[in-house]
Amino acid sequence: MTGNDLKVLRKALGLTQAAMGEEMGLSLRAYTDVEKTVSDLRRDHQMVAELVSLRQAVAKRDLNLALPEVRKMALDYARLMETGSPEKQKGPASQ
């Protein structure tokens, strides 16, 4: 994830730079510096941005706001909570 990817995510989430920075635990100045990053973001910034996307998806009740890799992990976790297995359980009709 680059700074531009982060900017695209922030806009998709409908957040200002100040709000995204706050969600990520950064000052506005620190956040804008991260968003200007041309190369890959530091792993901790990327992970926090992914978490923000999941939080916003839940808050806005829109699964598509979560980044794809985060959405997959969240769905795997939900399946694990329901069935004890992260894999989809096949019913008797599909066996």
Coordinates of N, CA and C in Angstrom, one line a residue:
M1 N 0.9 -1.2 0.0 CA 0.0 0.0 0.0 C 0.9 1.2 0.0
T2 N 0.6 2.1 -0.9 CA 1.4 3.4 -1.0 C 0.5 4.5 -0.4
G3 N 1.1 5.7 -0.3 CA 0.4 6.8 0.2 C -0.8 7.1 -0.7
N4 N -0.7 7.0 -2.0 CA -1.8 7.2 -2.9 C -2.9 6.2 -2.6
D5 N -2.6 4.9 -2.4 CA -3.6 3.9 -2.1 C -4.3 4.3 -0.8
L6 N -3.6 4.8 0.2 CA -4.2 5.3 1.4 C -5.2 6.4 1.2
K7 N -4.8 7.3 0.3 CA -5.7 8.4 0.0 C -7.0 7.9 -0.7
V8 N -6.8 7.0 -1.6 CA -8.0 6.4 -2.3 C -8.9 5.7 -1.2
L9 N -8.3 5.0 -0.3 CA -9.1 4.3 0.8 C -9.8 5.4 1.6
R10 N -9.1 6.4 2.0 CA -9.7 7.4 2.9 C -10.9 8.1 2.2
K11 N -10.7 8.4 0.9 CA -11.8 9.0 0.2 C -13.0 8.0 0.1
A12 N -12.7 6.7 -0.2 CA -13.8 5.7 -0.3 C -14.5 5.6 1.1
L13 N -13.8 5.8 2.2 CA -14.4 5.7 3.5 C -15.2 7.0 3.8
G14 N -15.0 8.0 3.0 CA -15.7 9.3 3.3 C -15.1 10.1 4.4
L15 N -13.8 9.9 4.7 CA -13.1 10.6 5.8 C -12.2 11.7 5.3
T16 N -12.1 12.7 6.1 CA -11.2 13.8 5.9 C -9.8 13.3 6.3
Q17 N -8.8 14.0 6.0 CA -7.4 13.7 6.4 C -7.4 13.7 7.9
A18 N -8.0 14.7 8.5 CA -8.0 14.8 10.0 C -8.6 13.6 10.6
A19 N -9.8 13.2 10.1 CA -10.5 12.1 10.7 C -9.8 10.8 10.5
M20 N -9.2 10.6 9.3 CA -8.4 9.4 9.1 C -7.2 9.3 10.0
G21 N -6.5 10.5 10.1 CA -5.4 10.5 11.0 C -5.8 10.2 12.4
E22 N -6.9 10.7 12.9 CA -7.4 10.4 14.2 C -7.7 8.9 14.4
E23 N -8.4 8.3 13.4 CA -8.7 6.9 13.4 C -7.4 6.1 13.5
M24 N -6.3 6.6 12.9 CA -5.1 5.8 12.8 C -4.2 6.2 14.0
G25 N -4.6 7.1 14.8 CA -3.8 7.5 16.0 C -2.7 8.5 15.6
L26 N -2.9 9.2 14.6 CA -1.8 10.2 14.1 C -2.3 11.6 14.1
S27 N -1.4 12.5 14.3 CA -1.8 13.9 14.1 C -2.1 14.2 12.6
L28 N -2.7 15.3 12.4 CA -3.0 15.7 11.0 C -1.7 15.8 10.2
R29 N -0.7 16.4 10.8 CA 0.6 16.6 10.1 C 1.2 15.2 9.8
A30 N 1.2 14.3 10.8 CA 1.8 13.0 10.6 C 1.0 12.2 9.5
Y31 N -0.3 12.3 9.6 CA -1.1 11.6 8.6 C -0.8 12.1 7.2
T32 N -0.8 13.4 7.0 CA -0.6 14.0 5.6 C 0.8 13.6 5.1
D33 N 1.8 13.5 6.0 CA 3.1 13.0 5.6 C 3.0 11.5 5.1
V34 N 2.3 10.7 5.9 CA 2.1 9.3 5.5 C 1.4 9.2 4.1
E35 N 0.4 10.0 3.9 CA -0.4 10.0 2.7 C 0.5 10.4 1.5
K36 N 1.5 11.2 1.7 CA 2.4 11.7 0.6 C 3.4 10.7 0.3
T37 N 3.5 9.6 1.0 CA 4.6 8.6 0.8 C 4.4 7.9 -0.6
V38 N 5.5 8.0 -1.4 CA 5.4 7.4 -2.7 C 5.7 5.9 -2.7
S39 N 6.6 5.5 -1.9 CA 6.9 4.0 -1.8 C 5.9 3.4 -0.8
D40 N 6.1 2.1 -0.6 CA 5.2 1.3 0.3 C 5.2 1.9 1.7
L41 N 4.0 2.0 2.3 CA 3.9 2.4 3.7 C 4.6 1.5 4.6
R42 N 5.0 2.0 5.8 CA 5.5 1.2 6.8 C 4.4 0.2 7.2
R43 N 4.8 -1.0 7.6 CA 3.8 -2.1 7.8 C 2.8 -1.7 8.9
D44 N 3.2 -1.0 10.0 CA 2.3 -0.6 11.0 C 1.2 0.4 10.5
H45 N 1.6 1.3 9.6 CA 0.6 2.2 9.1 C -0.4 1.5 8.2
Q46 N 0.1 0.5 7.4 CA -0.8 -0.3 6.5 C -1.7 -1.1 7.4
M47 N -1.3 -1.7 8.4 CA -2.1 -2.5 9.3 C -3.2 -1.7 10.0
V48 N -2.8 -0.5 10.4 CA -3.8 0.4 11.1 C -4.9 0.8 10.0
A49 N -4.4 1.2 8.8 CA -5.3 1.6 7.8 C -6.3 0.4 7.4
E50 N -5.8 -0.8 7.4 CA -6.7 -2.0 7.2 C -7.7 -2.1 8.3
L51 N -7.3 -1.9 9.5 CA -8.2 -1.9 10.7 C -9.3 -0.8 10.6
V52 N -8.8 0.4 10.2 CA -9.8 1.5 10.0 C -10.8 1.1 9.0
S53 N -10.4 0.5 7.9 CA -11.4 0.1 6.8 C -12.4 -0.9 7.4
L54 N -12.0 -1.8 8.2 CA -12.9 -2.8 8.8 C -13.9 -2.1 9.8
R55 N -13.3 -1.2 10.6 CA -14.2 -0.5 11.6 C -15.2 0.4 10.9
Q56 N -14.8 1.0 9.8 CA -15.7 1.9 9.0 C -16.8 1.0 8.4
A57 N -16.4 -0.1 7.9 CA -17.3 -1.1 7.2 C -18.4 -1.5 8.2
V58 N -18.0 -1.8 9.4 CA -18.9 -2.2 10.5 C -19.8 -1.0 10.9
A59 N -19.2 0.1 11.1 CA -19.9 1.3 11.6 C -21.0 1.8 10.5
K60 N -20.6 1.7 9.2 CA -21.5 2.1 8.2 C -22.3 1.0 7.6
R61 N -22.1 -0.2 8.1 CA -22.9 -1.4 7.7 C -22.7 -1.6 6.2
D62 N -21.5 -1.5 5.7 CA -21.1 -1.7 4.3 C -19.9 -2.5 4.2
L63 N -20.0 -3.8 4.0 CA -18.9 -4.7 4.0 C -17.9 -4.4 2.9
N64 N -18.3 -3.7 1.8 CA -17.4 -3.4 0.7 C -16.4 -2.3 1.1
L65 N -16.6 -1.6 2.2 CA -15.7 -0.6 2.7 C -14.4 -1.2 3.2
A66 N -14.5 -2.4 3.7 CA -13.3 -3.1 4.2 C -12.4 -3.5 3.0
L67 N -11.1 -3.4 3.1 CA -10.2 -3.8 2.1 C -10.4 -5.3 1.9
P68 N -10.2 -5.8 0.6 CA -10.5 -7.2 0.3 C -9.8 -8.2 1.2
E69 N -8.5 -8.0 1.5 CA -7.8 -9.0 2.4 C -8.4 -8.9 3.8
V70 N -8.8 -7.8 4.3 CA -9.4 -7.6 5.6 C -10.8 -8.2 5.6
R71 N -11.5 -8.0 4.6 CA -12.9 -8.6 4.5 C -12.8 -10.1 4.5
K72 N -11.8 -10.7 3.8 CA -11.7 -12.1 3.8 C -11.4 -12.7 5.2
M73 N -10.5 -12.0 5.9 CA -10.1 -12.4 7.3 C -11.3 -12.3 8.2
A74 N -12.1 -11.2 8.0 CA -13.3 -11.0 8.9 C -14.3 -12.1 8.6
L75 N -14.5 -12.4 7.4 CA -15.5 -13.5 7.0 C -15.0 -14.8 7.5
D76 N -13.7 -15.1 7.4 CA -13.1 -16.4 7.9 C -13.3 -16.4 9.5
Y77 N -13.1 -15.3 10.1 CA -13.3 -15.3 11.6 C -14.8 -15.5 11.9
A78 N -15.7 -14.9 11.2 CA -17.1 -15.1 11.5 C -17.5 -16.5 11.3
R79 N -17.0 -17.2 10.2 CA -17.3 -18.6 10.0 C -16.7 -19.4 11.2
L80 N -15.5 -19.1 11.6 CA -14.9 -19.8 12.7 C -15.8 -19.7 14.0
M81 N -16.3 -18.5 14.2 CA -17.2 -18.3 15.4 C -18.4 -19.1 15.3
E82 N -19.0 -19.2 14.1 CA -20.2 -20.0 13.9 C -20.0 -21.5 13.8
T83 N -19.0 -21.9 13.2 CA -18.8 -23.4 12.9 C -17.6 -24.0 13.6
G84 N -16.7 -23.2 14.1 CA -15.5 -23.8 14.6 C -14.4 -24.0 13.5
S85 N -14.8 -23.7 12.3 CA -13.8 -23.8 11.2 C -13.9 -22.6 10.3
P86 N -12.8 -22.1 9.8 CA -12.8 -20.9 8.9 C -13.3 -21.3 7.5
E87 N -13.4 -22.6 7.2 CA -13.8 -23.0 5.8 C -15.4 -23.0 5.9
K88 N -15.9 -22.7 4.7 CA -17.4 -22.9 4.6 C -17.8 -24.3 4.8
Q89 N -18.8 -24.5 5.6 CA -19.3 -25.8 5.9 C -20.3 -26.2 4.8
K90 N -20.1 -27.4 4.3 CA -21.0 -27.9 3.3 C -22.2 -28.6 3.9
G91 N -23.4 -28.3 3.5 CA -24.6 -28.9 4.0 C -24.8 -30.3 3.3
P92 N -25.7 -31.1 3.8 CA -25.9 -32.4 3.3 C -26.2 -32.5 1.8
A93 N -26.9 -31.4 1.3 CA -27.3 -31.4 -0.1 C -26.1 -31.2 -1.0
S94 N -25.0 -30.6 -0.5 CA -23.9 -30.4 -1.4 C -22.8 -31.5 -1.3
Q95 N -23.0 -32.5 -0.5 CA -22.0 -33.5 -0.3 C -22.1 -34.6 -1.3

